[in-house]
PDB file of C-alpha atoms in Angstrom:
ATOM      1  CA  MET A   1      -0.497  -7.569   2.244  1.00 97.00           C
ATOM      2  CA  GLY A   2       1.040  -4.265   0.887  1.00 97.00           C
ATOM      3  CA  ILE A   3      -1.330  -0.888   1.558  1.00 96.00           C
ATOM      4  CA  ASP A   4      -0.743   2.476  -0.078  1.00 94.00           C
ATOM      5  CA  TYR A   5      -2.869   4.811   1.952  1.00 95.00           C
ATOM      6  CA  GLY A   6      -4.509   7.873   0.420  1.00 89.00           C
ATOM      7  CA  ASP A   7      -7.614   9.964   1.670  1.00 89.00           C
ATOM      8  CA  VAL A   8      -9.527   9.242  -1.533  1.00 93.00           C
ATOM      9  CA  ARG A   9      -8.020   5.711  -2.508  1.00 93.00           C
ATOM     10  CA  ILE A  10      -6.569   3.031  -0.858  1.00 96.00           C
ATOM     11  CA  GLY A  11      -4.302   0.598  -2.944  1.00 95.00           C
ATOM     12  CA  ILE A  12      -4.031  -3.027  -1.969  1.00 97.00           C
ATOM     13  CA  ALA A  13      -1.401  -5.505  -3.075  1.00 97.00           C
ATOM     14  CA  MET A  14      -0.713  -9.253  -2.014  1.00 97.00           C
ATOM     15  CA  SER A  15       2.326 -11.553  -2.153  1.00 96.00           C
ATOM     16  CA  ASP A  16       2.285 -14.792  -3.612  1.00 94.00           C
ATOM     17  CA  ALA A  17       2.256 -18.040  -1.337  1.00 90.00           C
ATOM     18  CA  LEU A  18       5.948 -18.040  -1.188  1.00 91.00           C
ATOM     19  CA  GLN A  19       6.188 -14.281  -0.482  1.00 91.00           C
ATOM     20  CA  VAL A  20       8.498 -13.669  -3.415  1.00 94.00           C
ATOM     21  CA  THR A  21       6.416 -11.569  -5.731  1.00 96.00           C
ATOM     22  CA  ALA A  22       3.828  -8.981  -5.168  1.00 96.00           C
ATOM     23  CA  GLN A  23       0.737  -8.525  -7.120  1.00 95.00           C
ATOM     24  CA  SER A  24      -1.826  -5.664  -7.375  1.00 94.00           C
ATOM     25  CA  LEU A  25      -5.135  -6.678  -5.824  1.00 96.00           C
ATOM     26  CA  GLU A  26      -7.461  -3.546  -5.545  1.00 95.00           C
ATOM     27  CA  VAL A  27      -7.998  -0.114  -5.107  1.00 94.00           C
ATOM     28  CA  ILE A  28     -10.761   1.146  -2.384  1.00 97.00           C
ATOM     29  CA  ASP A  29     -12.387   4.126  -3.346  1.00 95.00           C
ATOM     30  CA  CYS A  30     -12.921   5.738   0.104  1.00 95.00           C
ATOM     31  CA  ARG A  31     -15.793   8.078  -1.494  1.00 94.00           C
ATOM     32  CA  ARG A  32     -17.703   4.835  -2.207  1.00 96.00           C
ATOM     33  CA  VAL A  33     -16.628   2.336   0.394  1.00 96.00           C
ATOM     34  CA  LYS A  34     -18.500   3.498   3.606  1.00 93.00           C
ATOM     35  CA  ASP A  35     -15.803   1.770   5.962  1.00 96.00           C
ATOM     36  CA  PRO A  36     -12.413   0.980   4.196  1.00 97.00           C
ATOM     37  CA  VAL A  37     -10.942  -0.391   7.250  1.00 97.00           C
ATOM     38  CA  ALA A  38     -13.837  -2.871   7.390  1.00 97.00           C
ATOM     39  CA  ARG A  39     -13.163  -3.790   3.627  1.00 97.00           C
ATOM     40  CA  ILE A  40      -9.292  -4.245   4.421  1.00 98.00           C
ATOM     41  CA  ALA A  41     -10.389  -6.657   7.455  1.00 97.00           C
ATOM     42  CA  GLU A  42     -12.560  -8.636   4.912  1.00 97.00           C
ATOM     43  CA  LEU A  43      -9.317  -8.999   2.364  1.00 98.00           C
ATOM     44  CA  VAL A  44      -7.139  -9.875   5.461  1.00 97.00           C
ATOM     45  CA  ALA A  45      -9.662 -12.867   6.358  1.00 97.00           C
ATOM     46  CA  LEU A  46     -10.241 -13.570   2.792  1.00 97.00           C
ATOM     47  CA  HIS A  47      -6.619 -14.108   1.821  1.00 96.00           C
ATOM     48  CA  ASP A  48      -5.408 -15.250   5.415  1.00 95.00           C
ATOM     49  CA  VAL A  49      -3.037 -12.567   5.579  1.00 96.00           C
ATOM     50  CA  GLU A  50      -0.077 -12.810   8.000  1.00 95.00           C
ATOM     51  CA  ARG A  51       1.564  -9.361   7.877  1.00 96.00           C
ATOM     52  CA  MET A  52       0.494  -6.074   6.580  1.00 97.00           C
ATOM     53  CA  VAL A  53       3.234  -3.745   4.980  1.00 97.00           C
ATOM     54  CA  LEU A  54       1.889   0.026   5.311  1.00 96.00           C
ATOM     55  CA  GLY A  55       3.599   2.552   3.075  1.00 93.00           C
ATOM     56  CA  PHE A  56       4.967   5.268   5.451  1.00 91.00           C
ATOM     57  CA  PRO A  57       5.215   8.676   3.748  1.00 86.00           C
ATOM     58  CA  ARG A  58       8.255  10.484   4.754  1.00 81.00           C
ATOM     59  CA  ASN A  59       9.214  13.789   3.352  1.00 73.00           C
ATOM     60  CA  MET A  60      12.226  13.684   1.113  1.00 75.00           C
ATOM     61  CA  ASN A  61      14.482  14.917   4.004  1.00 80.00           C
ATOM     62  CA  GLY A  62      13.379  12.133   6.036  1.00 76.00           C
ATOM     63  CA  THR A  63      11.235  13.995   8.353  1.00 79.00           C
ATOM     64  CA  ILE A  64       7.490  13.258   9.497  1.00 81.00           C
ATOM     65  CA  GLY A  65       4.898  15.671   7.842  1.00 82.00           C
ATOM     66  CA  ALA A  66       1.108  15.720   7.773  1.00 86.00           C
ATOM     67  CA  ARG A  67       0.754  12.995   5.371  1.00 86.00           C
ATOM     68  CA  ALA A  68       2.760  10.758   7.565  1.00 89.00           C
ATOM     69  CA  GLU A  69       0.488  11.593  10.735  1.00 93.00           C
ATOM     70  CA  LYS A  70      -2.507  10.831   9.008  1.00 94.00           C
ATOM     71  CA  THR A  71      -0.974   7.383   7.970  1.00 94.00           C
ATOM     72  CA  GLN A  72      -0.232   6.770  11.380  1.00 95.00           C
ATOM     73  CA  ALA A  73      -3.702   7.357  12.499  1.00 96.00           C
ATOM     74  CA  PHE A  74      -5.069   5.104   9.768  1.00 96.00           C
ATOM     75  CA  ARG A  75      -2.677   2.534  11.150  1.00 96.00           C
ATOM     76  CA  ASP A  76      -3.939   2.894  14.676  1.00 96.00           C
ATOM     77  CA  ARG A  77      -7.697   2.329  13.242  1.00 96.00           C
ATOM     78  CA  LEU A  78      -6.483  -0.682  11.460  1.00 97.00           C
ATOM     79  CA  GLN A  79      -4.857  -2.260  14.469  1.00 96.00           C
ATOM     80  CA  GLU A  80      -8.038  -1.684  16.448  1.00 96.00           C
ATOM     81  CA  VAL A  81      -9.819  -4.161  14.023  1.00 96.00           C
ATOM     82  CA  ILE A  82      -7.083  -6.314  12.618  1.00 96.00           C
ATOM     83  CA  ALA A  83      -5.052  -8.414  14.749  1.00 95.00           C
ATOM     84  CA  VAL A  84      -2.188  -8.897  12.204  1.00 96.00           C
ATOM     85  CA  PRO A  85       1.473  -7.630  12.718  1.00 97.00           C
ATOM     86  CA  MET A  86       1.796  -4.447  10.817  1.00 96.00           C
ATOM     87  CA  GLU A  87       5.397  -3.088   9.489  1.00 95.00           C
ATOM     88  CA  TRP A  88       6.219   0.271   7.959  1.00 94.00           C
ATOM     89  CA  MET A  89       7.843   0.597   4.557  1.00 91.00           C
ATOM     90  CA  ASP A  90       9.331   3.780   3.338  1.00 85.00           C
ATOM     91  CA  GLU A  91       7.292   4.963   0.630  1.00 81.00           C
ATOM     92  CA  ARG A  92       9.072   7.853  -0.741  1.00 66.00           C
ATOM     93  CA  LEU A  93       8.623   8.124  -4.500  1.00 61.00           C
ATOM     94  CA  SER A  94       6.444   4.859  -4.754  1.00 68.00           C
ATOM     95  CA  THR A  95       3.816   6.742  -6.490  1.00 70.00           C
ATOM     96  CA  VAL A  96       6.270   8.697  -8.810  1.00 69.00           C
ATOM     97  CA  SER A  97       7.722   5.161  -9.550  1.00 74.00           C
ATOM     98  CA  ALA A  98       4.249   3.559 -10.172  1.00 72.00           C
ATOM     99  CA  GLN A  99       3.290   6.808 -12.402  1.00 73.00           C
ATOM    100  CA  ARG A 100       6.538   5.907 -14.544  1.00 77.00           C
ATOM    101  CA  LEU A 101       5.908   2.186 -15.006  1.00 74.00           C
ATOM    102  CA  LEU A 102       2.554   2.919 -16.177  1.00 69.00           C
ATOM    103  CA  ILE A 103       3.610   5.681 -18.566  1.00 72.00           C
ATOM    104  CA  GLU A 104       6.161   3.312 -19.702  1.00 77.00           C
ATOM    105  CA  GLY A 105       3.402   0.698 -20.162  1.00 75.00           C
ATOM    106  CA  ASN A 106       1.345   2.843 -22.522  1.00 70.00           C
ATOM    107  CA  VAL A 107      -1.427   3.168 -19.911  1.00 68.00           C
ATOM    108  CA  ARG A 108      -3.661   6.017 -21.163  1.00 75.00           C
ATOM    109  CA  ARG A 109      -3.858   8.984 -18.452  1.00 71.00           C
ATOM    110  CA  GLU A 110      -7.372   8.550 -17.899  1.00 71.00           C
ATOM    111  CA  ASN A 111      -6.772   4.915 -16.990  1.00 68.00           C
ATOM    112  CA  ARG A 112      -3.993   5.635 -14.877  1.00 67.00           C
ATOM    113  CA  ARG A 113      -6.017   7.179 -11.886  1.00 71.00           C
ATOM    114  CA  GLY A 114      -8.057   3.831 -11.232  1.00 69.00           C
ATOM    115  CA  VAL A 115      -4.808   1.688 -10.885  1.00 78.00           C
ATOM    116  CA  ILE A 116      -1.906   4.006  -9.733  1.00 78.00           C
ATOM    117  CA  ASP A 117      -2.618   3.255  -6.120  1.00 86.00           C
ATOM    118  CA  LYS A 118      -2.555  -0.436  -6.186  1.00 89.00           C
ATOM    119  CA  VAL A 119       0.520  -0.497  -8.455  1.00 87.00           C
ATOM    120  CA  ALA A 120       2.216   1.973  -5.593  1.00 89.00           C
ATOM    121  CA  ALA A 121       1.030  -0.732  -2.868  1.00 93.00           C
ATOM    122  CA  THR A 122       2.600  -3.408  -5.286  1.00 93.00           C
ATOM    123  CA  LEU A 123       5.917  -1.340  -5.102  1.00 91.00           C
ATOM    124  CA  ILE A 124       5.624  -0.903  -1.516  1.00 94.00           C
ATOM    125  CA  LEU A 125       5.199  -4.671  -0.900  1.00 96.00           C
ATOM    126  CA  GLN A 126       7.675  -5.891  -3.285  1.00 94.00           C
ATOM    127  CA  THR A 127      10.310  -3.550  -1.698  1.00 92.00           C
ATOM    128  CA  TYR A 128       9.573  -4.927   1.679  1.00 95.00           C
ATOM    129  CA  LEU A 129       9.797  -8.784   0.311  1.00 96.00           C
ATOM    130  CA  ASP A 130      12.875  -7.957  -1.357  1.00 93.00           C
ATOM    131  CA  ARG A 131      14.478  -6.480   1.838  1.00 92.00           C
ATOM    132  CA  VAL A 132      13.378  -9.413   3.899  1.00 91.00           C
ATOM    133  CA  ARG A 133      14.946 -12.155   1.493  1.00 89.00           C
ATOM    134  CA  ARG A 134      18.096 -10.023   1.437  1.00 89.00           C
ATOM    135  CA  ASP A 135      18.307  -9.559   5.064  1.00 88.00           C
ATOM    136  CA  ALA A 136      17.500 -13.549   5.807  1.00 79.00           C
ATOM    137  CA  PRO A 137      20.559 -15.663   6.932  1.00 75.00           C
TER     138      PRO A 137
END
């Protein structure tokens, strides 16, 4: 499972059974969902998730800023509830890349907001899957 954490929306992506490709799953709107961590726990159970990959938002110079600290706190909350290994994946420019993909796909501006977070989660997870395959012996 790939996660793109944001204060307002959390993008979720899943890999296929062979862990080759990532697909968008859903966007959790934190203004509407009372407990986003509980929703993620439901998805983990529903999809038999073995590993979670959480996008880590470093600053462009590699330092850790306020956004990364919030993401670390969110990961801590997830780990209290979900007993699945979690890994970080550098997410610098994932939202920018997702925006570019949606524009190239002619997705209207008003429709992008509802999907950009799950597209970013898909990019984070796909980058992780590609790295694991590349580094495998």
